[in-house]
Structures are given as C-alpha cells and as structure tokens.
Amino acid sequence: MDTATNSINVTLDLGVHMNYTIRTMEDSDYDEVYKLWTTIHGFAMRSLDDSEAGVKSFLKRNPGLSVVAVSEGKIVGAILVGHDGRRACFYHVCVHEDYRKHGIGKAMASEAMMRLKEEGINKVQLVAFKDNELGNGFWQAEQWIMREDLNVYDFTLNEENITAFNK
C-alpha cells in the first residue's frame, strides 16, 4: 500500500487485462460514486443518508476507511466503511457491472478490512438483500458467514429518509 496516497495498484490478466487502483474515498468522489450507485440493478439508496451531505458526514466520522476502485480514470467500485469502535460495517458495496469478475470487489473488501484491523476492529458485517443472488454468492465464496442465529431490526427515526431501489 502506498501510505502517502492510501492506495494500492492491482493488475490482473484474466483473459482481459484489467488495471485498477484501490484508494481512499474522498468527499470529491461523491458525484461519481452516486452515479455508479444509480447503475447497479436492485441497489437501494436512502434520500438523506445517501445524499451528498449524508455521505460526506459519514466519511468525516470514519476517516480513511471507505474505498473506491479506479480504472482508466473512472470510479468502477466503492465501499462505504464505518465502525463504532467494536464492530465495523460495509455499506453500498458495488462494482460497475462492466468491471465485475476481475477481483475488484475482493481487492476493495481486503483493503477495507486491512484498514479496519489497523484500527483494532476485529469483526465486520454487512447487509445483503435476500434476493441479491450475485452479492450473496460473492460473500459466501469469500468465506463470509451468513448469520442465521439472529434477526436484524430497523427503526426509522426520520420518515423523510426514503429508501428507493434501482430497477
């Protein structure tokens, strides 16, 4: 990892040469990351949490943890990463559909987990929608454990924070 820029360069040749960089997500990446989110089928975004102000606030609370993948000058993947001092969570993990199957998701997750370990965080979780077969398959292939011993509950504190799904 290049500690001066908080990035790693990865080159893969899986029949098609793919060169990309994993780096820290910056406030200035918001427009491009949001545009990426809108291209992902079945992706859910919240009107307030995923607004520019909401994401910038999240990045400020969790400095240096969230990552993006950049290929040919374009953001092609992203993970919002945060923790409460005990457990971390990945939010909005995505790779542009044209760039999948090149190790980008795995590289981003590995980089984010390394950053969390450096902060003394020992566990990370994420939420994947049950009908997200591609995402669930990815996490299972990466040896993540689907918990069946607990339920996840939400309570809405602000009714204006509306969730919308991409088609």
Short mmCIF file of C-alpha atoms in Angstrom, two decimals:
data_model
loop_
_atom_site.label_atom_id
_atom_site.label_comp_id
_atom_site.label_asym_id
_atom_site.label_seq_id
_atom_site.Cartn_x
_atom_site.Cartn_y
_atom_site.Cartn_z
CA MET A 1 0.00 0.00 0.00
CA ASP A 2 1.25 3.47 -0.85
CA THR A 3 0.82 5.17 2.51
CA ALA A 4 1.30 8.63 1.04
CA THR A 5 -1.84 8.29 -1.09
CA ASN A 6 -3.61 5.43 0.71
CA SER A 7 -3.89 3.42 -2.50
CA ILE A 8 -2.84 0.11 -3.97
CA ASN A 9 -2.40 -0.68 -7.64
CA VAL A 10 -3.62 -4.02 -8.95
CA THR A 11 -3.08 -5.53 -12.38
CA LEU A 12 -4.93 -8.70 -13.34
CA ASP A 13 -4.92 -10.63 -16.57
CA LEU A 14 -7.91 -12.96 -16.64
CA GLY A 15 -8.07 -13.15 -20.41
CA VAL A 16 -8.65 -9.40 -20.44
CA HIS A 17 -6.04 -7.07 -18.98
CA MET A 18 -7.52 -5.09 -16.07
CA ASN A 19 -5.55 -2.41 -14.27
CA TYR A 20 -7.13 -0.58 -11.35
CA THR A 21 -6.25 1.28 -8.19
CA ILE A 22 -7.93 0.93 -4.81
CA ARG A 23 -7.77 4.21 -2.91
CA THR A 24 -9.44 6.12 -0.11
CA MET A 25 -12.84 7.55 -0.98
CA GLU A 26 -12.74 11.36 -0.81
CA ASP A 27 -15.53 13.91 -0.49
CA SER A 28 -14.84 14.96 -4.08
CA ASP A 29 -15.72 11.43 -5.29
CA TYR A 30 -19.37 11.79 -4.30
CA ASP A 31 -20.86 12.67 -7.71
CA GLU A 32 -19.07 9.82 -9.46
CA VAL A 33 -19.84 7.29 -6.70
CA TYR A 34 -23.51 8.32 -6.65
CA LYS A 35 -23.65 7.92 -10.43
CA LEU A 36 -22.16 4.42 -10.04
CA TRP A 37 -24.77 3.54 -7.42
CA THR A 38 -27.56 4.51 -9.83
CA THR A 39 -26.28 1.99 -12.41
CA ILE A 40 -26.45 -1.03 -10.10
CA HIS A 41 -29.63 -3.10 -10.59
CA GLY A 42 -31.54 -3.66 -7.34
CA PHE A 43 -29.36 -1.21 -5.42
CA ALA A 44 -31.16 0.66 -2.60
CA MET A 45 -30.40 4.27 -1.72
CA ARG A 46 -31.80 6.45 1.02
CA SER A 47 -32.76 10.02 0.27
CA LEU A 48 -30.94 11.56 3.26
CA ASP A 49 -28.22 9.05 4.20
CA ASP A 50 -27.01 8.78 0.61
CA SER A 51 -27.26 12.48 -0.18
CA GLU A 52 -24.00 14.38 -0.65
CA ALA A 53 -24.27 15.82 2.87
CA GLY A 54 -25.05 12.39 4.33
CA VAL A 55 -22.11 10.66 2.66
CA LYS A 56 -19.67 13.45 3.48
CA SER A 57 -20.76 13.29 7.12
CA PHE A 58 -20.22 9.51 7.09
CA LEU A 59 -16.73 9.90 5.60
CA LYS A 60 -15.85 12.53 8.21
CA ARG A 61 -16.93 10.18 11.06
CA ASN A 62 -14.93 7.32 9.55
CA PRO A 63 -11.82 8.94 8.03
CA GLY A 64 -9.65 6.89 5.69
CA LEU A 65 -11.80 3.74 5.78
CA SER A 66 -14.08 3.91 2.74
CA VAL A 67 -12.54 2.90 -0.58
CA VAL A 68 -13.07 3.26 -4.31
CA ALA A 69 -11.67 1.31 -7.25
CA VAL A 70 -10.49 3.41 -10.18
CA SER A 71 -9.81 2.08 -13.67
CA GLU A 72 -8.86 4.26 -16.62
CA GLY A 73 -9.62 7.38 -14.56
CA LYS A 74 -13.16 6.25 -13.73
CA ILE A 75 -14.57 5.06 -10.40
CA VAL A 76 -15.75 1.49 -11.03
CA GLY A 77 -16.27 0.27 -7.46
CA ALA A 78 -16.94 1.59 -3.97
CA ILE A 79 -17.47 0.56 -0.36
CA LEU A 80 -18.60 2.83 2.46
CA VAL A 81 -16.87 1.57 5.63
CA GLY A 82 -17.61 2.59 9.20
CA HIS A 83 -17.26 1.30 12.73
CA ASP A 84 -18.38 2.05 16.26
CA GLY A 85 -15.08 1.11 17.91
CA ARG A 86 -16.10 -2.52 18.30
CA ARG A 87 -17.63 -3.75 15.05
CA ALA A 88 -17.44 -2.45 11.51
CA CYS A 89 -19.98 -2.43 8.73
CA PHE A 90 -19.67 -2.32 4.95
CA TYR A 91 -22.34 -0.29 3.17
CA HIS A 92 -23.11 0.04 -0.52
CA VAL A 93 -20.52 -2.44 -1.74
CA CYS A 94 -20.63 -2.32 -5.52
CA VAL A 95 -18.65 -2.83 -8.69
CA HIS A 96 -19.81 -1.46 -12.04
CA GLU A 97 -21.42 -4.28 -13.97
CA ASP A 98 -18.92 -3.94 -16.86
CA TYR A 99 -15.97 -4.43 -14.46
CA ARG A 100 -17.11 -7.45 -12.47
CA LYS A 101 -15.25 -10.78 -12.35
CA HIS A 102 -11.82 -9.08 -12.23
CA GLY A 103 -11.18 -9.23 -8.48
CA ILE A 104 -12.16 -5.62 -7.82
CA GLY A 105 -14.74 -6.42 -5.13
CA LYS A 106 -12.34 -8.76 -3.36
CA ALA A 107 -9.49 -6.24 -3.56
CA MET A 108 -11.69 -3.44 -2.15
CA ALA A 109 -13.00 -5.63 0.68
CA SER A 110 -9.48 -6.85 1.54
CA GLU A 111 -8.13 -3.30 1.59
CA ALA A 112 -11.01 -2.09 3.76
CA MET A 113 -10.57 -4.99 6.19
CA MET A 114 -6.84 -4.29 6.46
CA ARG A 115 -7.62 -0.67 7.35
CA LEU A 116 -10.10 -1.82 9.99
CA LYS A 117 -7.59 -4.24 11.52
CA GLU A 118 -5.10 -1.35 11.77
CA GLU A 119 -7.70 0.45 13.91
CA GLY A 120 -8.14 -2.56 16.18
CA ILE A 121 -11.50 -3.63 14.80
CA ASN A 122 -11.96 -7.40 14.97
CA LYS A 123 -15.24 -8.01 13.16
CA VAL A 124 -17.07 -6.60 10.16
CA GLN A 125 -20.61 -7.20 8.97
CA LEU A 126 -22.76 -6.20 6.04
CA VAL A 127 -26.33 -6.47 4.89
CA ALA A 128 -27.13 -8.12 1.57
CA PHE A 129 -30.72 -8.28 0.38
CA LYS A 130 -32.03 -11.84 0.21
CA ASP A 131 -32.85 -11.53 -3.50
CA ASN A 132 -29.33 -10.28 -4.33
CA GLU A 133 -28.10 -13.64 -5.63
CA LEU A 134 -24.92 -12.21 -7.15
CA GLY A 135 -23.92 -10.36 -3.98
CA ASN A 136 -24.81 -13.22 -1.66
CA GLY A 137 -22.88 -15.63 -3.84
CA PHE A 138 -19.85 -13.34 -3.76
CA TRP A 139 -19.77 -13.03 0.03
CA GLN A 140 -20.29 -16.75 0.54
CA ALA A 141 -17.45 -17.52 -1.91
CA GLU A 142 -15.25 -15.15 0.11
CA GLN A 143 -15.94 -17.22 3.26
CA TRP A 144 -18.23 -14.70 4.93
CA ILE A 145 -20.73 -16.41 7.22
CA MET A 146 -24.45 -15.81 6.78
CA ARG A 147 -25.85 -15.49 10.28
CA GLU A 148 -29.00 -17.50 10.89
CA ASP A 149 -28.93 -17.11 14.66
CA LEU A 150 -30.10 -13.52 14.75
CA ASN A 151 -32.66 -11.17 13.32
CA VAL A 152 -31.97 -7.70 12.00
CA TYR A 153 -34.32 -4.94 13.12
CA ASP A 154 -34.64 -1.38 11.84
CA PHE A 155 -36.41 1.55 13.39
CA THR A 156 -36.95 4.67 11.29
CA LEU A 157 -36.07 7.87 13.12
CA ASN A 158 -36.73 10.18 10.19
CA GLU A 159 -39.62 9.41 7.84
CA GLU A 160 -38.09 11.74 5.23
CA ASN A 161 -35.19 9.29 4.75
CA ILE A 162 -36.93 7.35 1.98
CA THR A 163 -35.43 4.18 0.51
CA ALA A 164 -35.65 3.74 -3.26
CA PHE A 165 -34.45 0.75 -5.28
CA ASN A 166 -32.85 0.95 -8.73
CA LYS A 167 -34.63 -1.09 -11.36
#
